[in-house]
PDB file of C-alpha atoms in Angstrom:
ATOM      1  CA  MET N   3     130.143 115.118  55.449  1.00  0.00           C
ATOM      2  CA  LEU N   4     126.754 112.449  55.484  1.00  0.00           C
ATOM      3  CA  LYS N   5     124.759 115.682  55.414  1.00  0.00           C
ATOM      4  CA  ASN N   6     126.530 117.307  52.516  1.00  0.00           C
ATOM      5  CA  SER N   7     126.323 113.961  50.495  1.00  0.00           C
ATOM      6  CA  ARG N   8     122.374 114.377  50.989  1.00  0.00           C
ATOM      7  CA  ASN N   9     122.072 117.776  49.854  1.00  0.00           C
ATOM      8  CA  ASN N  10     123.948 116.704  47.131  1.00  0.00           C
ATOM      9  CA  ALA N  11     121.357 113.661  45.964  1.00  0.00           C
ATOM     10  CA  ALA N  12     118.438 115.930  46.689  1.00  0.00           C
ATOM     11  CA  LEU N  13     120.153 118.518  44.408  1.00  0.00           C
ATOM     12  CA  GLU N  14     120.920 116.023  41.885  1.00  0.00           C
ATOM     13  CA  ALA N  15     117.494 114.687  41.599  1.00  0.00           C
ATOM     14  CA  GLY N  16     116.473 118.861  41.079  1.00  0.00           C
ATOM     15  CA  GLN N  17     114.218 118.860  44.033  1.00  0.00           C
ATOM     16  CA  ASN N  18     114.295 121.801  46.468  1.00  0.00           C
ATOM     17  CA  TYR N  19     114.077 119.898  49.172  1.00  0.00           C
ATOM     18  CA  SER N  20     115.028 121.161  52.637  1.00  0.00           C
ATOM     19  CA  MET N  21     116.879 118.094  54.730  1.00  0.00           C
ATOM     20  CA  VAL N  22     115.229 117.273  57.917  1.00  0.00           C
ATOM     21  CA  SER N  23     117.187 117.292  61.411  1.00  0.00           C
ATOM     22  CA  GLU N  24     114.213 116.332  63.010  1.00  0.00           C
ATOM     23  CA  PHE N  25     110.491 114.661  62.772  1.00  0.00           C
ATOM     24  CA  ILE N  26     107.436 115.758  64.583  1.00  0.00           C
ATOM     25  CA  LEU N  27     105.175 112.686  65.767  1.00  0.00           C
ATOM     26  CA  VAL N  28     101.611 113.430  64.872  1.00  0.00           C
ATOM     27  CA  GLY N  29     100.228 110.922  67.041  1.00  0.00           C
ATOM     28  CA  PHE N  30      97.511 111.972  69.023  1.00  0.00           C
ATOM     29  CA  SER N  31      97.395 115.398  68.162  1.00  0.00           C
ATOM     30  CA  ASN N  32      94.651 115.342  66.041  1.00  0.00           C
ATOM     31  CA  PHE N  33      92.044 114.207  68.692  1.00  0.00           C
ATOM     32  CA  PRO N  34      90.289 115.795  70.446  1.00  0.00           C
ATOM     33  CA  GLN N  35      91.950 117.854  73.296  1.00  0.00           C
ATOM     34  CA  HIS N  36      89.537 116.885  76.177  1.00  0.00           C
ATOM     35  CA  LEU N  37      89.595 112.743  75.363  1.00  0.00           C
ATOM     36  CA  LEU N  38      93.074 113.193  75.731  1.00  0.00           C
ATOM     37  CA  PRO N  39      93.690 112.907  79.527  1.00  0.00           C
ATOM     38  CA  ALA N  40      90.999 109.873  79.520  1.00  0.00           C
ATOM     39  CA  PHE N  41      93.407 108.186  76.497  1.00  0.00           C
ATOM     40  CA  PHE N  42      96.209 109.082  78.521  1.00  0.00           C
ATOM     41  CA  LEU N  43      95.040 108.054  82.133  1.00  0.00           C
ATOM     42  CA  LEU N  44      94.064 104.604  80.209  1.00  0.00           C
ATOM     43  CA  TYR N  45      97.210 103.918  78.411  1.00  0.00           C
ATOM     44  CA  LEU N  46      99.587 104.763  81.362  1.00  0.00           C
ATOM     45  CA  LEU N  47      97.171 101.725  83.411  1.00  0.00           C
ATOM     46  CA  MET N  48      97.823  99.466  81.182  1.00  0.00           C
ATOM     47  CA  TYR N  49     101.491 100.517  80.832  1.00  0.00           C
ATOM     48  CA  LEU N  50     102.181 100.287  84.686  1.00  0.00           C
ATOM     49  CA  PHE N  51     100.379  97.202  84.536  1.00  0.00           C
ATOM     50  CA  THR N  52     102.493  95.528  82.208  1.00  0.00           C
ATOM     51  CA  LEU N  53     105.527  96.580  83.811  1.00  0.00           C
ATOM     52  CA  LEU N  54     103.917  95.015  87.482  1.00  0.00           C
ATOM     53  CA  GLY N  55     102.704  92.092  85.734  1.00  0.00           C
ATOM     54  CA  ASN N  56     105.903  90.963  84.155  1.00  0.00           C
ATOM     55  CA  LEU N  57     108.102  91.567  87.044  1.00  0.00           C
ATOM     56  CA  ILE N  58     105.707  89.691  89.176  1.00  0.00           C
ATOM     57  CA  ILE N  59     106.241  86.780  86.767  1.00  0.00           C
ATOM     58  CA  MET N  60     110.012  87.212  86.878  1.00  0.00           C
ATOM     59  CA  ALA N  61     110.181  87.992  90.356  1.00  0.00           C
ATOM     60  CA  THR N  62     107.550  84.493  91.153  1.00  0.00           C
ATOM     61  CA  VAL N  63     109.755  82.092  89.121  1.00  0.00           C
ATOM     62  CA  TRP N  64     113.222  83.386  90.734  1.00  0.00           C
ATOM     63  CA  SER N  65     112.322  82.539  93.596  1.00  0.00           C
ATOM     64  CA  GLU N  66     110.424  79.546  93.102  1.00  0.00           C
ATOM     65  CA  ARG N  67     112.663  76.439  92.738  1.00  0.00           C
ATOM     66  CA  SER N  68     109.897  74.953  91.086  1.00  0.00           C
ATOM     67  CA  LEU N  69     109.764  76.845  88.453  1.00  0.00           C
ATOM     68  CA  HIS N  70     113.676  77.006  87.496  1.00  0.00           C
ATOM     69  CA  THR N  71     112.952  74.860  84.230  1.00  0.00           C
ATOM     70  CA  PRO N  72     113.486  75.731  80.736  1.00  0.00           C
ATOM     71  CA  MET N  73     109.550  76.743  79.640  1.00  0.00           C
ATOM     72  CA  TYR N  74     109.707  79.417  82.752  1.00  0.00           C
ATOM     73  CA  LEU N  75     113.223  80.686  81.853  1.00  0.00           C
ATOM     74  CA  PHE N  76     112.364  81.528  78.496  1.00  0.00           C
ATOM     75  CA  LEU N  77     109.237  82.992  79.982  1.00  0.00           C
ATOM     76  CA  CYS N  78     111.529  84.949  81.932  1.00  0.00           C
ATOM     77  CA  ALA N  79     112.995  85.946  78.983  1.00  0.00           C
ATOM     78  CA  LEU N  80     109.918  86.865  76.987  1.00  0.00           C
ATOM     79  CA  SER N  81     108.623  89.166  80.075  1.00  0.00           C
ATOM     80  CA  THR N  82     111.802  91.014  80.260  1.00  0.00           C
ATOM     81  CA  SER N  83     111.817  91.410  75.995  1.00  0.00           C
ATOM     82  CA  GLU N  84     107.834  92.955  77.128  1.00  0.00           C
ATOM     83  CA  ILE N  85     109.170  95.385  79.474  1.00  0.00           C
ATOM     84  CA  LEU N  86     111.492  96.519  77.383  1.00  0.00           C
ATOM     85  CA  PHE N  87     109.641  96.680  74.155  1.00  0.00           C
ATOM     86  CA  THR N  88     107.004  98.764  76.064  1.00  0.00           C
ATOM     87  CA  VAL N  89     109.501 101.353  77.685  1.00  0.00           C
ATOM     88  CA  ALA N  90     111.383 102.060  74.357  1.00  0.00           C
ATOM     89  CA  VAL N  91     107.817 103.099  73.040  1.00  0.00           C
ATOM     90  CA  THR N  92     104.949 103.511  75.391  1.00  0.00           C
ATOM     91  CA  PRO N  93     106.968 106.833  77.463  1.00  0.00           C
ATOM     92  CA  ARG N  94     107.255 108.229  74.540  1.00  0.00           C
ATOM     93  CA  MET N  95     103.460 107.918  73.442  1.00  0.00           C
ATOM     94  CA  LEU N  96     102.337 109.317  77.013  1.00  0.00           C
ATOM     95  CA  VAL N  97     104.411 112.255  77.148  1.00  0.00           C
ATOM     96  CA  ASP N  98     103.443 113.785  73.689  1.00  0.00           C
ATOM     97  CA  MET N  99      99.598 112.908  74.647  1.00  0.00           C
ATOM     98  CA  LEU N 100     100.040 116.199  77.065  1.00  0.00           C
ATOM     99  CA  SER N 101     102.776 118.201  75.226  1.00  0.00           C
ATOM    100  CA  SER N 102     102.474 120.561  72.550  1.00  0.00           C
ATOM    101  CA  HIS N 103     106.041 119.935  71.723  1.00  0.00           C
ATOM    102  CA  ARG N 104     106.385 116.753  69.931  1.00  0.00           C
ATOM    103  CA  SER N 105     109.420 116.968  67.869  1.00  0.00           C
ATOM    104  CA  ILE N 106     111.982 114.040  67.765  1.00  0.00           C
ATOM    105  CA  THR N 107     115.912 114.376  66.855  1.00  0.00           C
ATOM    106  CA  PHE N 108     116.960 112.258  63.934  1.00  0.00           C
ATOM    107  CA  VAL N 109     119.315 110.256  66.613  1.00  0.00           C
ATOM    108  CA  ALA N 110     116.668 109.511  68.974  1.00  0.00           C
ATOM    109  CA  CYS N 111     114.063 108.513  66.631  1.00  0.00           C
ATOM    110  CA  ALA N 112     116.880 106.305  64.634  1.00  0.00           C
ATOM    111  CA  SER N 113     117.428 105.065  68.361  1.00  0.00           C
ATOM    112  CA  GLN N 114     113.796 104.309  68.998  1.00  0.00           C
ATOM    113  CA  MET N 115     113.028 102.159  65.785  1.00  0.00           C
ATOM    114  CA  PHE N 116     116.473 100.211  66.603  1.00  0.00           C
ATOM    115  CA  PHE N 117     115.074  99.160  70.401  1.00  0.00           C
ATOM    116  CA  SER N 118     111.387  98.702  69.358  1.00  0.00           C
ATOM    117  CA  PHE N 119     112.099  96.698  66.439  1.00  0.00           C
ATOM    118  CA  THR N 120     115.183  94.345  68.615  1.00  0.00           C
ATOM    119  CA  PHE N 121     112.786  93.902  71.595  1.00  0.00           C
ATOM    120  CA  GLY N 122     109.925  93.274  69.281  1.00  0.00           C
ATOM    121  CA  PHE N 123     111.973  90.275  66.902  1.00  0.00           C
ATOM    122  CA  THR N 124     113.471  88.846  70.123  1.00  0.00           C
ATOM    123  CA  HIS N 125     109.764  88.757  71.512  1.00  0.00           C
ATOM    124  CA  SER N 126     108.910  86.953  67.830  1.00  0.00           C
ATOM    125  CA  PHE N 127     112.643  84.485  68.375  1.00  0.00           C
ATOM    126  CA  LEU N 128     111.448  83.591  72.034  1.00  0.00           C
ATOM    127  CA  LEU N 129     107.710  82.516  71.324  1.00  0.00           C
ATOM    128  CA  MET N 130     109.068  79.940  68.566  1.00  0.00           C
ATOM    129  CA  ILE N 131     111.599  78.856  71.363  1.00  0.00           C
ATOM    130  CA  MET N 132     109.012  78.170  73.380  1.00  0.00           C
ATOM    131  CA  GLY N 133     106.766  76.459  71.092  1.00  0.00           C
ATOM    132  CA  TYR N 134     110.100  74.097  70.461  1.00  0.00           C
ATOM    133  CA  ASP N 135     110.026  73.503  73.901  1.00  0.00           C
ATOM    134  CA  ARG N 136     106.246  72.441  74.057  1.00  0.00           C
ATOM    135  CA  TYR N 137     106.868  69.803  71.061  1.00  0.00           C
ATOM    136  CA  VAL N 138     110.433  68.401  73.168  1.00  0.00           C
ATOM    137  CA  ALA N 139     108.627  68.341  75.806  1.00  0.00           C
ATOM    138  CA  ILE N 140     105.545  66.539  74.447  1.00  0.00           C
ATOM    139  CA  CYS N 141     106.514  64.899  71.422  1.00  0.00           C
ATOM    140  CA  HIS N 142     110.290  63.587  73.381  1.00  0.00           C
ATOM    141  CA  PRO N 143     109.800  63.473  77.004  1.00  0.00           C
ATOM    142  CA  LEU N 144     112.720  60.808  77.862  1.00  0.00           C
ATOM    143  CA  ARG N 145     115.097  63.253  76.003  1.00  0.00           C
ATOM    144  CA  TYR N 146     113.820  66.383  77.522  1.00  0.00           C
ATOM    145  CA  ASN N 147     116.324  67.064  80.176  1.00  0.00           C
ATOM    146  CA  VAL N 148     119.052  66.363  77.688  1.00  0.00           C
ATOM    147  CA  LEU N 149     117.478  68.442  74.734  1.00  0.00           C
ATOM    148  CA  MET N 150     117.013  71.113  77.005  1.00  0.00           C
ATOM    149  CA  SER N 151     119.851  71.327  79.484  1.00  0.00           C
ATOM    150  CA  THR N 152     120.576  74.486  81.433  1.00  0.00           C
ATOM    151  CA  ARG N 153     123.099  75.000  78.500  1.00  0.00           C
ATOM    152  CA  THR N 154     120.978  74.785  75.623  1.00  0.00           C
ATOM    153  CA  CYS N 155     118.290  77.023  77.169  1.00  0.00           C
ATOM    154  CA  ALA N 156     120.914  79.717  77.693  1.00  0.00           C
ATOM    155  CA  ARG N 157     122.296  79.533  74.208  1.00  0.00           C
ATOM    156  CA  LEU N 158     118.576  79.654  72.512  1.00  0.00           C
ATOM    157  CA  VAL N 159     117.773  82.661  74.671  1.00  0.00           C
ATOM    158  CA  SER N 160     121.276  84.409  74.140  1.00  0.00           C
ATOM    159  CA  TRP N 161     120.594  83.538  70.026  1.00  0.00           C
ATOM    160  CA  THR N 162     117.448  85.301  70.376  1.00  0.00           C
ATOM    161  CA  TRP N 163     118.177  87.998  71.715  1.00  0.00           C
ATOM    162  CA  ALA N 164     121.734  88.577  68.954  1.00  0.00           C
ATOM    163  CA  GLY N 165     119.094  87.540  65.902  1.00  0.00           C
ATOM    164  CA  GLY N 166     116.586  90.344  67.686  1.00  0.00           C
ATOM    165  CA  SER N 167     119.784  92.621  67.860  1.00  0.00           C
ATOM    166  CA  VAL N 168     120.892  91.976  63.956  1.00  0.00           C
ATOM    167  CA  MET N 169     117.089  92.610  62.614  1.00  0.00           C
ATOM    168  CA  GLY N 170     116.671  95.651  64.606  1.00  0.00           C
ATOM    169  CA  MET N 171     120.153  96.980  63.680  1.00  0.00           C
ATOM    170  CA  MET N 172     119.780  96.259  60.146  1.00  0.00           C
ATOM    171  CA  VAL N 173     116.021  97.619  59.689  1.00  0.00           C
ATOM    172  CA  THR N 174     117.146 100.638  61.103  1.00  0.00           C
ATOM    173  CA  LEU N 175     120.397 101.073  58.719  1.00  0.00           C
ATOM    174  CA  ILE N 176     118.650 100.381  55.882  1.00  0.00           C
ATOM    175  CA  VAL N 177     115.707 103.193  56.572  1.00  0.00           C
ATOM    176  CA  PHE N 178     117.876 105.814  58.011  1.00  0.00           C
ATOM    177  CA  HIS N 179     120.625 105.216  54.894  1.00  0.00           C
ATOM    178  CA  LEU N 180     117.898 107.054  52.938  1.00  0.00           C
ATOM    179  CA  THR N 181     117.512 111.038  52.308  1.00  0.00           C
ATOM    180  CA  PHE N 182     114.370 112.658  54.390  1.00  0.00           C
ATOM    181  CA  CYS N 183     113.692 115.775  53.249  1.00  0.00           C
ATOM    182  CA  GLY N 184     110.951 118.388  52.177  1.00  0.00           C
ATOM    183  CA  SER N 185     108.122 117.436  55.247  1.00  0.00           C
ATOM    184  CA  ASN N 186     109.236 115.988  58.566  1.00  0.00           C
ATOM    185  CA  MET N 187     105.671 114.641  59.918  1.00  0.00           C
ATOM    186  CA  ILE N 188     105.499 111.270  60.864  1.00  0.00           C
ATOM    187  CA  GLN N 189     102.027 110.199  60.653  1.00  0.00           C
ATOM    188  CA  HIS N 190     102.345 107.986  63.940  1.00  0.00           C
ATOM    189  CA  PHE N 191     102.900 108.135  67.847  1.00  0.00           C
ATOM    190  CA  GLY N 192     106.681 106.524  67.385  1.00  0.00           C
ATOM    191  CA  CYS N 193     109.160 106.321  64.663  1.00  0.00           C
ATOM    192  CA  HIS N 194     107.076 103.572  62.749  1.00  0.00           C
ATOM    193  CA  VAL N 195     109.319 102.294  59.726  1.00  0.00           C
ATOM    194  CA  PHE N 196     106.318 102.412  57.338  1.00  0.00           C
ATOM    195  CA  SER N 197     105.511 106.073  58.175  1.00  0.00           C
ATOM    196  CA  LEU N 198     109.301 107.361  57.841  1.00  0.00           C
ATOM    197  CA  LEU N 199     109.702 105.534  54.766  1.00  0.00           C
ATOM    198  CA  LYS N 200     106.479 107.900  53.705  1.00  0.00           C
ATOM    199  CA  LEU N 201     108.999 110.844  54.486  1.00  0.00           C
ATOM    200  CA  SER N 202     112.010 109.477  52.847  1.00  0.00           C
ATOM    201  CA  CYS N 203     112.925 110.905  48.815  1.00  0.00           C
ATOM    202  CA  GLY N 204     114.796 109.192  45.808  1.00  0.00           C
ATOM    203  CA  LYS N 205     115.139 106.844  43.617  1.00  0.00           C
ATOM    204  CA  GLU N 206     115.848 104.227  46.098  1.00  0.00           C
ATOM    205  CA  THR N 207     113.041 104.507  48.504  1.00  0.00           C
ATOM    206  CA  SER N 208     110.863 102.063  46.783  1.00  0.00           C
ATOM    207  CA  SER N 209     113.578  99.323  46.852  1.00  0.00           C
ATOM    208  CA  VAL N 210     114.154  99.724  50.088  1.00  0.00           C
ATOM    209  CA  THR N 211     110.075  99.813  51.559  1.00  0.00           C
ATOM    210  CA  LEU N 212     110.523  96.499  49.636  1.00  0.00           C
ATOM    211  CA  GLY N 213     113.608  95.021  51.150  1.00  0.00           C
ATOM    212  CA  VAL N 214     112.528  95.942  54.424  1.00  0.00           C
ATOM    213  CA  ILE N 215     108.960  94.019  54.047  1.00  0.00           C
ATOM    214  CA  LEU N 216     111.082  91.029  52.898  1.00  0.00           C
ATOM    215  CA  VAL N 217     113.322  90.829  55.737  1.00  0.00           C
ATOM    216  CA  CYS N 218     110.495  91.941  58.363  1.00  0.00           C
ATOM    217  CA  VAL N 219     107.879  89.469  56.585  1.00  0.00           C
ATOM    218  CA  THR N 220     110.351  86.519  55.967  1.00  0.00           C
ATOM    219  CA  ALA N 221     111.535  86.489  60.081  1.00  0.00           C
ATOM    220  CA  LEU N 222     108.118  86.649  61.678  1.00  0.00           C
ATOM    221  CA  MET N 223     106.785  84.547  59.143  1.00  0.00           C
ATOM    222  CA  GLY N 224     109.132  81.732  59.752  1.00  0.00           C
ATOM    223  CA  CYS N 225     108.647  82.118  63.383  1.00  0.00           C
ATOM    224  CA  LEU N 226     105.161  81.634  63.093  1.00  0.00           C
ATOM    225  CA  PHE N 227     106.110  78.723  60.402  1.00  0.00           C
ATOM    226  CA  LEU N 228     107.905  77.062  63.295  1.00  0.00           C
ATOM    227  CA  ILE N 229     105.542  77.589  65.633  1.00  0.00           C
ATOM    228  CA  ILE N 230     102.952  76.068  63.550  1.00  0.00           C
ATOM    229  CA  LEU N 231     105.219  72.857  62.475  1.00  0.00           C
ATOM    230  CA  SER N 232     105.577  72.381  66.472  1.00  0.00           C
ATOM    231  CA  TYR N 233     102.291  72.448  66.983  1.00  0.00           C
ATOM    232  CA  VAL N 234     101.262  69.686  64.587  1.00  0.00           C
ATOM    233  CA  PHE N 235     103.524  67.753  66.299  1.00  0.00           C
ATOM    234  CA  ILE N 236     102.308  67.930  69.411  1.00  0.00           C
ATOM    235  CA  VAL N 237      98.644  67.988  68.359  1.00  0.00           C
ATOM    236  CA  ALA N 238      99.481  64.467  66.501  1.00  0.00           C
ATOM    237  CA  ALA N 239     101.118  63.226  69.684  1.00  0.00           C
ATOM    238  CA  ILE N 240      98.604  64.730  72.400  1.00  0.00           C
ATOM    239  CA  LEU N 241      95.841  62.663  69.989  1.00  0.00           C
ATOM    240  CA  ARG N 242      97.694  59.387  70.771  1.00  0.00           C
ATOM    241  CA  ILE N 243      97.046  59.591  74.417  1.00  0.00           C
ATOM    242  CA  PRO N 244      94.629  57.174  75.175  1.00  0.00           C
ATOM    243  CA  SER N 245      92.752  58.454  78.312  1.00  0.00           C
ATOM    244  CA  ALA N 246      91.292  61.937  77.488  1.00  0.00           C
ATOM    245  CA  GLU N 247      92.249  63.276  80.681  1.00  0.00           C
ATOM    246  CA  GLY N 248      95.604  62.623  79.368  1.00  0.00           C
ATOM    247  CA  ARG N 249      94.954  64.414  76.418  1.00  0.00           C
ATOM    248  CA  HIS N 250      93.478  67.558  78.313  1.00  0.00           C
ATOM    249  CA  LYS N 251      96.400  67.874  80.870  1.00  0.00           C
ATOM    250  CA  THR N 252      99.199  67.800  78.392  1.00  0.00           C
ATOM    251  CA  PHE N 253      97.707  70.328  76.297  1.00  0.00           C
ATOM    252  CA  SER N 254      96.755  72.716  79.263  1.00  0.00           C
ATOM    253  CA  THR N 255     100.899  72.753  79.250  1.00  0.00           C
ATOM    254  CA  CYS N 256     100.601  74.594  75.874  1.00  0.00           C
ATOM    255  CA  VAL N 257      97.153  76.932  76.266  1.00  0.00           C
ATOM    256  CA  SER N 258      98.846  79.956  77.446  1.00  0.00           C
ATOM    257  CA  HIS N 259     101.423  79.967  74.945  1.00  0.00           C
ATOM    258  CA  LEU N 260      99.380  79.337  72.104  1.00  0.00           C
ATOM    259  CA  THR N 261      97.107  81.734  73.368  1.00  0.00           C
ATOM    260  CA  VAL N 262     100.268  84.243  73.435  1.00  0.00           C
ATOM    261  CA  VAL N 263     100.620  83.550  70.022  1.00  0.00           C
ATOM    262  CA  ILE N 264      97.197  84.010  68.650  1.00  0.00           C
ATOM    263  CA  VAL N 265      97.373  86.996  70.523  1.00  0.00           C
ATOM    264  CA  HIS N 266     100.695  88.652  69.542  1.00  0.00           C
ATOM    265  CA  TYR N 267     100.122  87.473  65.177  1.00  0.00           C
ATOM    266  CA  GLY N 268      96.148  88.128  65.884  1.00  0.00           C
ATOM    267  CA  PHE N 269      96.769  91.683  66.235  1.00  0.00           C
ATOM    268  CA  ALA N 270      99.897  92.495  64.140  1.00  0.00           C
ATOM    269  CA  SER N 271      97.879  91.132  61.325  1.00  0.00           C
ATOM    270  CA  ILE N 272      94.958  93.512  62.012  1.00  0.00           C
ATOM    271  CA  ILE N 273      97.339  95.937  61.908  1.00  0.00           C
ATOM    272  CA  TYR N 274      99.700  95.239  58.827  1.00  0.00           C
ATOM    273  CA  LEU N 275      97.160  93.369  56.607  1.00  0.00           C
ATOM    274  CA  LYS N 276      93.910  95.245  56.735  1.00  0.00           C
ATOM    275  CA  PRO N 277      93.131  96.234  53.376  1.00  0.00           C
ATOM    276  CA  LYS N 278      93.677 100.219  52.591  1.00  0.00           C
ATOM    277  CA  GLY N 279      90.599 102.126  52.354  1.00  0.00           C
ATOM    278  CA  PRO N 280      89.245 105.670  53.926  1.00  0.00           C
ATOM    279  CA  HIS N 281      90.360 104.914  57.482  1.00  0.00           C
ATOM    280  CA  SER N 282      91.011 108.092  59.067  1.00  0.00           C
ATOM    281  CA  ARG N 283      94.283 108.566  60.744  1.00  0.00           C
ATOM    282  CA  ASP N 284      93.087 108.545  64.232  1.00  0.00           C
ATOM    283  CA  SER N 285      91.459 105.207  63.665  1.00  0.00           C
ATOM    284  CA  ASN N 286      94.689 103.862  62.272  1.00  0.00           C
ATOM    285  CA  THR N 287      96.317 105.490  65.723  1.00  0.00           C
ATOM    286  CA  LEU N 288      94.327 103.685  67.717  1.00  0.00           C
ATOM    287  CA  MET N 289      94.461 100.577  66.088  1.00  0.00           C
ATOM    288  CA  THR N 290      98.255 100.610  66.146  1.00  0.00           C
ATOM    289  CA  THR N 291      98.106 100.890  70.124  1.00  0.00           C
ATOM    290  CA  THR N 292      96.536  97.648  70.609  1.00  0.00           C
ATOM    291  CA  TYR N 293     100.135  95.639  69.059  1.00  0.00           C
ATOM    292  CA  THR N 294     102.171  98.862  70.665  1.00  0.00           C
ATOM    293  CA  VAL N 295     100.539  98.685  73.896  1.00  0.00           C
ATOM    294  CA  PHE N 296      97.292  96.275  74.647  1.00  0.00           C
ATOM    295  CA  THR N 297      99.389  93.237  73.189  1.00  0.00           C
ATOM    296  CA  PRO N 298     101.855  93.243  76.194  1.00  0.00           C
ATOM    297  CA  PHE N 299      99.091  93.978  78.369  1.00  0.00           C
ATOM    298  CA  LEU N 300      97.372  90.998  77.970  1.00  0.00           C
ATOM    299  CA  SER N 301     100.673  88.959  77.555  1.00  0.00           C
ATOM    300  CA  PRO N 302     100.979  88.360  81.473  1.00  0.00           C
ATOM    301  CA  ILE N 303      97.311  88.511  82.396  1.00  0.00           C
ATOM    302  CA  ILE N 304      97.394  85.061  79.994  1.00  0.00           C
ATOM    303  CA  PHE N 305     100.528  83.239  81.320  1.00  0.00           C
ATOM    304  CA  SER N 306      99.440  83.963  85.057  1.00  0.00           C
ATOM    305  CA  LEU N 307      95.676  83.051  84.801  1.00  0.00           C
ATOM    306  CA  ARG N 308      96.209  80.338  82.097  1.00  0.00           C
ATOM    307  CA  ASN N 309      99.115  79.090  83.331  1.00  0.00           C
ATOM    308  CA  LYS N 310      98.350  76.890  86.638  1.00  0.00           C
ATOM    309  CA  GLU N 311     101.535  75.982  88.002  1.00  0.00           C
ATOM    310  CA  LEU N 312     102.674  79.621  87.463  1.00  0.00           C
ATOM    311  CA  LYS N 313      99.055  81.198  88.819  1.00  0.00           C
ATOM    312  CA  ASN N 314      99.595  78.853  92.323  1.00  0.00           C
ATOM    313  CA  ALA N 315     103.149  79.642  92.552  1.00  0.00           C
ATOM    314  CA  ILE N 316     102.175  83.160  92.402  1.00  0.00           C
ATOM    315  CA  LYS N 317      99.212  82.735  94.729  1.00  0.00           C
ATOM    316  CA  LYS N 318     101.630  81.369  97.406  1.00  0.00           C
ATOM    317  CA  SER N 319     104.509  83.884  96.763  1.00  0.00           C
ATOM    318  CA  PHE N 320     101.743  86.499  98.030  1.00  0.00           C
ATOM    319  CA  GLN N 321     100.802  84.308 100.718  1.00  0.00           C
ATOM    320  CA  ARG N 322     104.035  84.312 102.243  1.00  0.00           C
ATOM    321  CA  LYS N 323     104.749  87.677 102.099  1.00  0.00           C
ATOM    322  CA  PHE N 324     101.615  89.003 103.407  1.00  0.00           C
ATOM    323  CA  SER N 325     100.256  86.414 105.638  1.00  0.00           C
ATOM    324  CA  PRO N 326     102.727  87.530 108.419  1.00  0.00           C
ATOM    325  CA  LEU N 327     100.490  91.032 108.110  1.00  0.00           C
ATOM    326  CA  SER N 328      97.359  89.556 108.961  1.00  0.00           C
ATOM    327  CA  THR N 329      98.632  87.013 111.880  1.00  0.00           C
TER     328      THR N 329
END
């Protein structure tokens, strides 16, 4: 029934298009073939390190009672979202690098878009919640245990996952409600929303594109605005601390989160807000991997190196596990 309605829509528009049942992910197919094994190895190592780094963070927080605090609960949720986002996108990209068969079915493409948007938005919502956590800890320290109780934290984490799922479902349904006809070549290594929209046909494509942009920008900029607002109050509170040592110690609890926010939104801005120019498809592909592969790769490094408490806990955990072998 759905296929017939799409065919009728194409026929009513007076266009002799063949309906699309699967897509071809162009991705790295235009790259020099001798470079693909090197790219494959590089991205595979970054992918494995992303998984390992986030799993170490989660295991450390789980095993160390001193880290059973709201901030590290949110960090565990963030690590989970990063693992799932990476798993949704990177394995398919790695397989296609060394494969000559780069087709993806309609349903598989929709599924990849849903999961990548769900975990991507969940990641942004969690960064916002972590900013709120730092705001409460620094600006309202006496009320912290009340405002950030275990039940409240669990509720906040649940809302971020629910919100990410709603956003992922909304964008996916909007995009895949369109008719795709003619070319089925996606100029990307994944089912990228704007690359897909370029393949759609029909009068509603432009309005859907605008709608997707508004939904995504509103959600992401809303998160960024609230994070900035939290840090405005945090900086104001820190400046009221009389000693330089106190100011430094207080701000150091925010450095890892603030760095990840800058990296997350910085790379996203480079990709999506870059001016249109004579960029080759190959350079665009490489730029996109900075957000889908490089940003998740950096996140566990930043949290484990810039967060002294977590770094010491990881070190202590490794010493406990391996010191018996050395004695």
